[in-house]
Amino acid sequence: MRWSKLFIPTLREVPAEAEVASHRLLLRAGYVRQLSAGIYSYLYLAQRSLNKIQAIVREEMDAIGAQEMYLPALNPAEVWQESGRWDVMGDNMFRLKDRWQRDYCLGMTHEEVMTAIARGELRSYKQLPQIWYQIQTKFRDEPRPKSGLLRVRQFIMKDSYSFDVDQAGLDVSYQKHYDAYCRIFTRCGLKFAIVEAHSGSMGGSQSHEFMVASDAGEDIIVLGEQSGYAANLEKAVSKPVPPAVPDPEGDLAPEEFHTPGKKSIDDVSAFDGMPATSHIKSLVLMADGKPVLALLRGDHQLSETKFSSAVGCGEFRPAHPAEIQDLMGAEAGSLGPVGVTKMRVIADLALQGRKNMVAGANKDDYHLKNVTPGEDFTCEFADLRQVAAGDTDVNTGEPLQLVKSLEAGHIFKLGYKYSDTMGLRVTDEHGKELTPIMGSYGIGIERILCASIELYHDADGIMMPAAIAPFTVVITPVNSNDAAQKAMAEKLYEEAKAAGLDALLDDRDERPGVKFKDADLVGIPFRVTVGKKLSEGLLEFNIRRTKEKKDIAVDDAIAAVKSALASS
RNA sequence: CGGGGCGUGGCUCAGCCUGGCUAGAGCGCCUGGUUCGGGACCAGGAGGUCGGAGGUUCGAAUCCUCUCGCCCCGACCA
């Protein structure tokens, strides 16, 4: 391609609305333009990059025997009502009506449609396993689109779905995806971690996320270097730091003491001289409308995902002050488990075996000391605590790392949720009805693009891996008035194309500084500069990523690019 | 949905508090010339219903009310 003919609207100045690096650079380098909140147009450069990413995804999916399909983005309400997700998805789903006032939605994902196809057509166990996939636009009415292309309302997703006769078959399909995903992210040049994940409202048993470390990410992952432990914070477990002081000995009875105006754990702790680790934090939560008292060690945080799975509830929220007063007879600052009978009491595992701790007295401005779980109050125990910095690995005892990351891929063992509710049945080898077991596997295509920019950029611009960069090499004649340079650049460009390289000729009538700056900003991995040393038969070869530059003979140029590409 | 911020040529912003000539700057764009190895210089030029509606006023980019949009923090996030 000839740069002079292309639409690559680079910006010298940083657009005001861009915060994260990938967003800023995608705008500045002329890859994308925003149309509305969370809705972007992908211009020529972005489209080239995304095409390369999709080609890699396609190759690797095809390699595991997955079959690509193209499915409707516009879905009738019926299929979503059958699976029950018409209601579950709430405001996150774009909904619309046709001229007859029938309900439709824009697909957020395609379990329903895929299952609908499967149940109409799959008849026999002999047709299984199947892996079907699509690379298509998904729509989600995000409450808060942000960070450029990282959280948007319309985006491209590769999603695949597996149908197997049994759990063992699902395990195989799952593993195939796991391996394919590793190859995909590796080929796209990303450094990534694979973590155990919470399966969320997708249901299902097992789930892994493919995460790229980045401050622009929205998740935190927990990593143990030696143990290889890797989990999303939502689900991670750890050994907490031990209590700062041992519990008082003896079978002591709870004893009330006055704590005027002391509301938070920190307040009470400073007042009674006992560390936060000796206090019990009491939280009243309304889970599906019913009150639950959650207990944690004073220095610990409640994990919302762990709480809702422990309680088995859908939605929950902190109780309102009036509700707390009504249920507990005291304000939020003086709550405790002793004497609570009207609701479920669930204590975090870190409280198991502790004794003589401090808790609220359920009487304003009073606390109790010598409170012992199991003795002074009864409760269930469950893992409720969010892993915190300083925690150690359950097995090896090594310190765990908490790393901010962005999710680029996610694989789920769905189980029977959709096949069951939507009535997908085939005949088994004995002629009886069999419900196939499903898996679902997603990759955010734009997230690969963003992640690679987040990972690889500098003050000058993008340094994307060559495998997914919009062009591989740019040929830059320094002086467009120099006939010899111009001719040589043209020649090199033709040779590069003939050699199968994705080449760009910067034939613009611009000063060299502009061309160099643009090439760096856009992130073209290699540059061949045709300049004043041409008279000596030399060109300059630059590598964007390493800033390496060297003179090469005219005849070696194409080979140099190819070898640099091969080793990139 | 709660909190905060911002809407002025294509981009970045000034002007607004304290209302007053014809609304400015830099970058970008167009024309001509000089230049040509890291976002050149000179000269000339085009381009703005100041997000929108209503109000106050002799007079509104500026003050008031409403509204729309965008960004950030939080909540949310198969």
XYZ file of C-alpha atoms (C1' of nucleotides) in Angstrom:
646
model
C 0.000 0.000 0.000
C 1.057 3.551 -0.657
C 0.781 5.769 2.360
C -0.078 8.788 0.223
C -3.307 7.079 -0.815
C -4.322 5.782 2.610
C -6.557 7.201 5.269
C -4.402 7.139 8.377
C -5.486 10.149 10.410
C -2.705 10.434 12.976
C -2.990 13.102 15.619
C -0.141 15.108 16.974
C -1.989 15.958 20.130
C -3.548 13.596 22.590
C -7.333 13.543 22.483
C -8.653 14.813 25.795
C -10.983 11.922 26.531
C -8.377 9.177 26.321
C -7.009 7.929 29.599
C -5.472 4.509 29.137
C -2.501 3.966 26.835
C -4.206 1.748 24.285
C -7.117 4.153 23.919
C -4.827 7.148 23.546
C -2.634 5.451 20.994
C -5.437 3.890 18.982
C -6.855 7.385 18.545
C -3.564 9.140 17.952
C -2.277 6.551 15.533
C -5.469 6.764 13.507
C -6.726 3.240 14.201
C -10.141 4.095 15.584
C -12.634 6.870 16.066
C -15.374 7.021 18.635
C -18.960 7.274 17.487
C -20.644 7.229 20.877
C -19.923 6.030 24.401
C -18.537 2.516 24.047
C -19.081 2.447 20.291
C -16.129 2.782 17.948
C -15.442 2.799 14.248
C -12.473 0.693 13.331
C -10.542 2.488 10.618
C -8.178 0.937 8.146
C -5.288 0.227 10.497
C -7.438 -1.277 13.225
C -9.265 -3.376 10.700
C -5.982 -4.748 9.325
C -4.792 -5.628 12.805
C -8.082 -7.158 13.817
C -8.121 -9.169 10.608
C -4.715 -10.583 11.451
C -5.829 -11.450 14.963
C -8.946 -13.119 13.625
C -6.918 -15.060 11.090
C -4.776 -16.476 13.879
C -7.834 -17.326 15.952
C -9.466 -18.965 12.956
C -6.449 -21.069 12.147
C -6.124 -22.345 15.675
C -9.818 -23.015 16.054
C -9.925 -24.861 12.771
C -6.898 -26.835 13.930
C -8.881 -28.331 16.815
C -11.687 -29.250 14.484
C -13.955 -26.374 15.337
C -16.409 -25.316 12.643
C -17.047 -21.677 11.934
C -20.586 -20.418 11.543
C -22.243 -17.071 11.112
C -25.222 -16.502 13.373
C -27.839 -13.785 13.729
C -27.014 -10.905 16.028
C -30.700 -10.082 16.103
C -32.409 -12.671 18.284
C -36.057 -13.258 19.075
C -36.918 -13.045 22.763
C -38.174 -16.635 22.780
C -34.816 -18.387 22.848
C -33.616 -16.164 25.659
C -36.818 -16.730 27.562
C -36.357 -20.466 27.244
C -32.927 -20.363 28.815
C -34.190 -17.955 31.455
C -31.654 -15.317 30.550
C -34.166 -12.868 29.093
C -34.791 -11.835 32.692
C -31.354 -12.537 34.137
C -29.539 -10.219 31.748
C -31.542 -7.211 32.827
C -30.410 -3.861 31.532
C -27.216 -5.277 30.082
C -29.182 -6.561 27.125
C -30.081 -4.345 24.208
C -33.756 -4.933 23.555
C -35.980 -3.829 20.739
C -39.325 -4.515 19.167
C -40.231 -5.207 15.581
C -43.132 -3.562 13.756
C -45.545 -6.078 15.292
C -44.315 -5.198 18.773
C -42.620 -8.543 19.174
C -39.586 -8.580 21.453
C -36.097 -8.982 20.148
C -32.629 -8.446 21.498
C -29.134 -8.013 20.184
C -27.018 -11.032 21.053
C -24.673 -10.665 24.008
C -23.373 -14.169 23.461
C -24.713 -17.159 21.581
C -25.388 -20.101 23.871
C -29.086 -19.838 23.117
C -28.813 -19.655 19.366
C -26.212 -22.403 19.177
C -28.292 -24.646 21.398
C -31.366 -23.892 19.344
C -29.546 -25.053 16.232
C -28.220 -28.114 17.969
C -31.552 -29.258 19.332
C -33.172 -29.010 15.959
C -30.510 -30.954 14.168
C -28.418 -33.188 16.398
C -30.122 -36.559 16.661
C -27.576 -39.145 17.661
C -24.635 -39.579 19.965
C -22.748 -40.554 16.829
C -22.813 -36.914 15.742
C -20.948 -35.862 18.860
C -18.660 -34.285 19.758
C -19.216 -31.017 17.927
C -17.373 -27.738 18.327
C -18.988 -24.748 16.664
C -17.722 -21.239 16.656
C -18.285 -17.786 15.311
C -16.334 -14.558 15.185
C -18.958 -11.883 15.381
C -20.161 -8.696 16.918
C -21.714 -8.855 20.365
C -23.801 -6.199 22.009
C -23.904 -5.358 25.674
C -25.433 -2.263 27.137
C -22.633 -1.728 29.603
C -23.557 0.506 32.516
C -20.266 2.235 32.079
C -18.230 1.830 28.920
C -14.647 2.863 29.517
C -10.963 2.600 28.754
C -11.279 2.902 24.999
C -11.866 -0.475 23.413
C -11.495 -2.376 26.655
C -15.068 -2.072 27.837
C -17.456 -1.248 25.073
C -21.035 -1.844 24.087
C -20.332 -3.396 20.726
C -17.354 -5.647 20.175
C -16.075 -8.650 18.295
C -15.903 -11.940 20.064
C -14.806 -15.343 18.983
C -17.078 -17.680 20.849
C -17.249 -21.411 20.532
C -19.515 -24.038 21.952
C -18.851 -27.705 22.451
C -21.390 -30.509 22.610
C -20.287 -33.824 24.081
C -21.916 -37.055 25.171
C -20.438 -36.994 28.647
C -18.167 -35.284 31.147
C -15.078 -37.034 29.809
C -15.874 -35.748 26.358
C -16.333 -32.236 27.707
C -12.968 -32.523 29.426
C -11.395 -33.258 26.059
C -13.138 -30.353 24.297
C -12.188 -28.071 27.150
C -8.562 -29.120 27.004
C -8.490 -28.588 23.254
C -9.635 -25.034 23.771
C -7.211 -24.512 26.602
C -4.342 -25.545 24.356
C -5.632 -23.626 21.339
C -5.969 -20.493 23.442
C -2.386 -20.813 24.594
C -1.284 -21.009 20.979
C -3.465 -18.083 19.963
C -2.226 -15.726 22.659
C 1.355 -16.817 22.140
C 1.139 -16.237 18.410
C -0.352 -12.808 19.053
C 2.746 -12.042 21.075
C 1.004 -11.638 24.428
C 2.386 -12.532 27.809
C -0.493 -14.059 29.705
C -1.487 -15.966 32.803
C -4.145 -18.627 32.994
C -6.180 -18.436 36.152
C -8.984 -20.343 37.758
C -12.076 -18.248 37.502
C -15.479 -17.892 38.969
C -18.036 -19.131 36.503
C -20.496 -16.386 37.346
C -23.976 -16.388 35.944
C -22.837 -18.665 33.131
C -23.261 -21.523 35.539
C -21.036 -24.515 35.119
C -18.304 -26.240 36.983
C -14.874 -25.294 35.777
C -13.581 -22.163 34.191
C -10.276 -20.571 33.313
C -9.489 -17.030 32.300
C -6.624 -15.951 30.069
C -5.300 -12.786 31.615
C -2.789 -10.184 30.482
C -1.113 -8.192 33.227
C -1.968 -4.535 32.797
C -2.914 -1.575 34.920
C -5.671 -0.910 32.434
C -7.278 -4.203 33.436
C -10.318 -4.515 35.629
C -9.498 -7.762 37.383
C -6.986 -8.732 39.961
C -5.350 -12.111 39.745
C -3.492 -13.969 42.466
C -0.284 -15.724 41.545
C 2.102 -18.025 43.368
C 5.387 -18.144 41.555
C 6.708 -21.468 42.851
C 3.457 -23.269 43.397
C 2.110 -22.170 40.035
C -1.068 -21.132 41.789
C -3.112 -18.764 39.667
C -6.652 -17.631 40.337
C -8.894 -14.689 39.889
C -9.241 -12.689 43.085
C -12.961 -13.509 43.004
C -12.168 -17.106 43.691
C -8.614 -17.165 45.025
C -7.830 -18.790 48.353
C -4.850 -18.141 50.573
C -3.469 -18.427 54.039
C -4.120 -15.121 55.805
C -1.453 -13.411 57.839
C -1.706 -14.840 61.372
C -3.435 -12.845 64.106
C -1.182 -10.093 65.392
C -1.496 -11.331 68.968
C -2.612 -14.710 70.341
C -6.145 -15.000 71.683
C -6.532 -14.689 75.453
C -6.512 -18.097 77.087
C -9.362 -19.514 79.093
C -13.040 -20.188 78.792
C -14.063 -16.603 79.328
C -17.586 -15.281 79.193
C -18.525 -12.373 76.947
C -18.206 -9.084 78.744
C -19.716 -5.807 77.661
C -17.669 -2.639 77.561
C -18.441 0.937 76.633
C -17.102 2.194 73.286
C -18.586 5.655 72.861
C -18.622 6.826 69.266
C -16.325 4.027 68.103
C -17.784 2.712 64.874
C -15.162 1.206 62.621
C -12.877 -1.690 63.446
C -9.980 0.773 63.389
C -11.739 3.039 65.895
C -12.549 0.234 68.292
C -9.140 -1.315 67.861
C -7.396 1.933 68.715
C -9.711 2.317 71.690
C -9.438 -1.151 73.261
C -5.819 -1.717 72.355
C -6.517 -5.012 70.603
C -5.357 -5.377 66.960
C -7.870 -5.628 64.122
C -7.065 -9.329 63.841
C -8.650 -9.859 67.257
C -11.929 -8.271 66.226
C -14.902 -9.747 64.463
C -16.333 -7.691 61.615
C -20.095 -8.110 61.323
C -21.911 -7.266 58.119
C -25.642 -7.462 57.624
C -26.490 -8.257 54.035
C -29.799 -8.710 52.322
C -29.467 -11.779 50.122
C -32.428 -12.235 47.796
C -34.377 -10.141 50.253
C -33.427 -12.141 53.357
C -30.975 -10.913 55.968
C -27.692 -12.732 56.478
C -25.019 -11.881 59.003
C -21.533 -12.302 57.573
C -18.597 -12.441 59.973
C -15.001 -11.753 59.100
C -11.771 -11.126 60.917
C -11.455 -7.403 61.527
C -8.714 -6.853 58.980
C -10.381 -8.900 56.238
C -12.587 -7.909 53.323
C -15.698 -9.705 52.209
C -15.477 -11.355 48.819
C -18.786 -10.702 47.138
C -18.564 -13.667 44.819
C -17.664 -16.028 47.645
C -20.481 -14.663 49.762
C -23.120 -15.147 47.116
C -21.991 -18.666 46.356
C -21.799 -19.514 50.076
C -25.315 -18.237 50.611
C -26.536 -19.527 47.289
C -28.214 -16.271 46.488
C -28.552 -14.298 43.299
C -28.462 -10.698 44.302
C -27.428 -9.188 47.576
C -26.785 -5.773 48.999
C -25.755 -4.252 52.282
C -28.744 -3.785 54.570
C -30.048 -0.249 54.916
C -29.509 1.529 58.257
C -33.206 1.173 59.119
C -33.141 -2.541 58.387
C -30.054 -2.974 60.536
C -31.670 -1.120 63.404
C -34.775 -3.219 63.019
C -32.969 -6.565 62.840
C -30.123 -6.005 65.252
C -31.352 -3.280 67.555
C -28.208 -1.263 67.071
C -26.356 0.807 64.505
C -23.848 -0.590 62.032
C -20.912 0.366 64.253
C -21.905 -1.895 67.132
C -23.036 -5.115 65.486
C -22.074 -8.579 66.564
C -23.168 -12.207 66.347
C -24.000 -12.859 69.995
C -27.690 -13.398 70.519
C -28.565 -13.262 66.849
C -31.263 -15.789 66.067
C -33.419 -14.200 63.406
C -31.046 -14.767 60.510
C -28.405 -16.983 59.009
C -24.968 -16.366 60.447
C -22.022 -17.261 58.254
C -18.485 -16.842 59.501
C -15.325 -16.843 57.472
C -12.996 -19.787 57.933
C -10.382 -17.503 59.485
C -12.615 -17.284 62.560
C -12.768 -21.031 63.008
C -10.902 -22.054 66.164
C -10.472 -18.504 67.388
C -11.599 -17.506 70.859
C -12.160 -14.559 73.148
C -12.412 -12.013 70.365
C -14.023 -8.569 70.286
C -17.359 -7.999 68.566
C -20.177 -5.491 68.652
C -22.755 -5.942 71.395
C -25.818 -5.097 69.301
C -26.258 -2.152 71.585
C -25.163 1.277 70.443
C -21.722 2.281 71.710
C -21.037 -1.079 73.316
C -18.826 -3.985 72.319
C -18.221 -7.407 73.791
C -14.918 -8.981 74.590
C -14.277 -12.676 75.069
C -16.523 -13.713 72.215
C -15.816 -17.233 71.007
C -17.328 -18.566 67.761
C -19.263 -21.775 68.256
C -19.571 -21.167 71.980
C -21.070 -17.730 72.385
C -22.923 -17.920 69.120
C -23.596 -20.541 66.515
C -22.766 -20.118 62.869
C -21.923 -21.817 59.636
C -18.361 -21.524 58.416
C -17.467 -20.763 54.817
C -14.737 -19.117 52.816
C -15.919 -15.522 52.579
C -12.694 -13.624 52.646
C -11.036 -11.841 49.786
C -7.349 -12.596 49.391
C -5.262 -9.612 50.410
C -1.724 -8.448 49.812
C 0.591 -10.209 52.219
C -1.314 -13.506 52.169
C 0.595 -16.668 51.463
C 0.052 -19.728 49.326
C -2.018 -22.408 51.027
C 0.394 -25.143 49.990
C 3.847 -23.659 49.708
C 3.543 -20.780 52.127
C 5.181 -18.441 49.629
C 3.900 -14.878 49.401
C 1.215 -14.463 46.759
C 1.330 -11.747 44.138
C -1.738 -9.676 43.306
C -1.585 -8.482 39.723
C -4.000 -6.192 37.942
C -4.939 -7.816 34.672
C -7.297 -7.721 31.784
C -9.314 -10.657 30.609
C -8.674 -11.626 27.006
C -10.201 -15.087 26.985
C -12.434 -17.237 29.116
C -13.339 -20.900 28.892
C -16.227 -22.548 30.733
C -17.536 -25.976 31.340
C -21.196 -25.144 31.069
C -22.590 -28.515 31.972
C -26.226 -29.148 31.169
C -27.674 -25.726 31.812
C -28.599 -24.866 28.230
C -29.055 -28.329 26.816
C -31.397 -29.067 29.706
C -33.520 -25.956 29.742
C -33.718 -25.694 25.984
C -34.409 -29.356 25.414
C -31.353 -30.520 23.486
C -31.509 -34.334 23.367
C -29.881 -36.991 21.234
C -30.239 -40.739 21.209
C -27.549 -42.715 22.988
C -26.139 -46.070 21.959
C -28.976 -47.878 23.728
C -31.601 -45.868 21.915
C -32.374 -43.807 24.973
C -32.487 -40.075 25.379
C -29.223 -38.354 26.213
C -28.658 -34.736 27.098
C -25.365 -33.487 25.662
C -23.026 -31.602 27.947
C -21.779 -28.234 26.782
C -18.814 -25.937 27.035
C -18.475 -22.320 26.016
C -15.308 -20.479 25.143
C -14.763 -16.822 24.364
C -11.999 -14.539 23.139
C -12.304 -10.767 22.967
C -10.729 -9.861 19.637
C -10.313 -6.145 20.389
C -8.925 -7.027 23.784
C -6.021 -8.784 22.110
C -5.345 -5.608 20.177
C -5.600 -3.441 23.299
C -3.608 -5.802 25.453
C -0.789 -5.890 22.941
C -0.669 -2.097 22.917
C -0.877 -1.860 26.693
C 1.981 -4.306 26.879
C 4.060 -2.894 24.069
C 4.229 0.849 23.655
C 6.567 3.696 24.469
C 6.500 7.472 24.397
C 6.659 7.437 20.599
C 3.766 5.094 20.010
C 2.716 1.534 19.446
C 5.147 -1.388 19.335
C 2.762 -4.189 18.530
C 4.086 -7.651 17.723
C 4.690 -8.115 14.002
C 2.158 -10.937 13.854
C -0.720 -8.561 14.472
C 0.678 -5.179 13.405
C -1.252 -3.641 10.512
C 1.855 -3.664 8.334
C 5.122 -5.516 8.688
C 7.527 -3.106 7.083
C 7.495 0.477 5.903
C 9.819 1.673 3.187
C 10.666 5.309 3.666
C 12.458 7.426 1.088
C 13.870 10.370 3.007
C 13.719 12.990 0.311
C 10.817 12.687 -2.049
C 12.516 14.988 -4.545
C 15.459 12.665 -4.888
C 14.772 10.579 -7.978
C 17.262 7.887 -7.084
C 15.782 7.434 -3.600
C 12.321 7.390 -4.985
C 13.181 4.801 -7.579
C 14.968 2.603 -5.046
C 12.037 2.826 -2.621
C 9.643 1.789 -5.361
C 11.877 -1.111 -6.282
C 12.186 -2.281 -2.690
C 8.462 -1.993 -2.221
C 7.783 -4.212 -5.228
C 10.369 -6.705 -4.033
C 8.928 -6.766 -0.545
C 5.461 -7.428 -1.886
C 6.821 -10.132 -4.178
C 8.501 -11.691 -1.144
C 5.126 -11.879 0.566
C 5.813 -9.127 3.062
C 3.035 -6.878 4.236
C 4.749 -3.737 3.017
C 3.865 -0.073 3.098
C 5.562 2.549 0.976
C 5.691 5.970 2.592
C 5.539 7.931 -0.626
C 4.055 11.017 0.990
C 5.589 14.349 0.186
C 6.449 14.944 3.803
C 9.587 15.835 5.622
C 11.465 12.828 6.957
C 10.729 13.677 10.576
C 7.015 13.436 9.926
C 7.368 10.070 8.249
C 9.529 8.663 11.025
C 7.222 9.927 13.746
C 4.180 8.506 12.034
C 5.812 5.136 11.438
C 6.762 4.932 15.106
C 3.348 6.064 16.287
C 1.464 3.623 14.106
C 3.814 0.880 15.207
C 5.201 -0.651 12.081
C 7.682 -3.229 13.341
C 10.366 -2.697 10.694
C 11.470 0.254 8.643
C 13.769 0.420 5.671
C 14.977 3.971 5.115
C 16.261 5.014 1.740
C 18.463 8.011 2.438
C 21.684 9.727 1.670
C 23.815 6.606 1.978
C 22.085 5.209 -1.064
C 24.959 6.591 -3.094
C 27.176 4.099 -1.241
C 24.666 1.343 -1.866
C 23.418 1.399 1.739
C 20.012 1.593 3.368
C 19.071 1.896 7.000
C 17.154 -0.848 8.746
C 15.248 0.000 11.924
C 13.514 -2.267 14.381
C 10.725 -0.423 16.141
C 10.599 -2.580 19.258
C 14.293 -2.535 20.099
C 15.171 0.804 18.487
C 18.018 -1.095 16.861
C 19.288 0.417 13.617
C 21.946 -0.602 11.191
C 23.110 0.047 7.686
C 22.512 -2.711 5.209
C 23.387 -3.243 1.593
C 20.633 -2.562 -0.886
C 20.569 -6.172 -1.981
C 20.222 -7.469 1.555
C 17.212 -5.401 2.541
C 14.431 -7.882 1.912
C 16.368 -10.721 3.479
C 17.040 -8.563 6.531
C 13.362 -7.860 6.994
C 12.468 -11.496 6.589
C 15.002 -12.678 9.069
C 14.054 -10.014 11.597
C 10.431 -11.016 11.166
C 11.261 -14.674 11.646
C 13.052 -13.971 14.904
C 10.488 -11.493 16.219
C -27.660 4.354 39.755
C -24.393 7.589 43.413
C -20.028 11.133 43.225
C -16.783 14.384 40.305
C -15.274 16.852 35.729
C -15.881 18.698 30.816
C -18.720 20.504 26.208
C -15.816 27.157 22.381
C -13.095 25.894 14.124
C -10.641 18.975 12.590
C -7.245 18.483 17.457
C -5.353 20.781 22.218
C -7.005 24.764 24.883
C -7.692 30.350 26.513
C -11.825 33.612 27.305
C -16.692 32.539 31.697
C -15.490 34.112 38.212
C -16.486 40.219 37.561
C -21.987 40.140 30.882
C -20.129 44.981 26.557
C -16.530 46.417 20.162
C -15.745 42.005 14.876
C -14.727 35.177 19.876
C -8.851 34.168 20.310
C -4.072 31.144 20.284
C -1.096 26.814 18.978
C -1.379 22.557 15.962
C -3.846 20.705 11.581
C -6.044 22.126 6.597
C -5.769 25.095 1.559
C -2.544 28.346 -2.012
C 2.399 30.116 -3.309
C 7.567 30.073 -2.262
C 11.967 28.300 0.327
C 13.358 23.652 2.540
C 14.288 18.019 3.057
C 17.559 12.268 8.298
C 13.205 12.809 13.775
C 6.373 16.306 13.833
C 10.503 22.941 9.042
C 10.155 28.311 7.689
C 7.913 32.732 5.274
C 3.558 34.996 3.092
C -1.539 34.662 2.185
C -6.280 32.048 3.165
C -10.584 28.996 4.535
C -13.016 27.231 8.715
C -16.862 28.525 14.893
C -25.445 28.485 15.341
C -19.486 28.958 21.815
C -23.638 21.100 22.815
C -29.224 22.249 22.736
C -33.778 24.784 24.621
C -35.812 28.393 27.574
C -35.086 32.604 30.770
C -32.756 37.289 32.970
C -30.781 41.754 30.523
C -30.466 47.417 26.377
C -26.799 43.460 25.541
C -25.168 36.410 27.090
C -19.664 31.951 25.219
C -20.030 34.500 30.142
C -25.593 34.794 34.830
C -30.180 31.381 35.972
C -33.334 26.919 34.856
C -33.987 22.616 32.160
C -31.928 19.182 28.822
C -28.466 16.249 25.798
C -23.620 14.277 25.228
C -18.691 12.715 26.671
C -14.825 11.427 30.358
C -13.237 9.793 35.305
C -14.197 7.309 40.390
C -17.634 3.922 42.625
C -21.684 0.315 41.973
C -22.169 -3.121 37.898
C -19.398 -6.325 34.447
C -21.971 -14.094 30.450
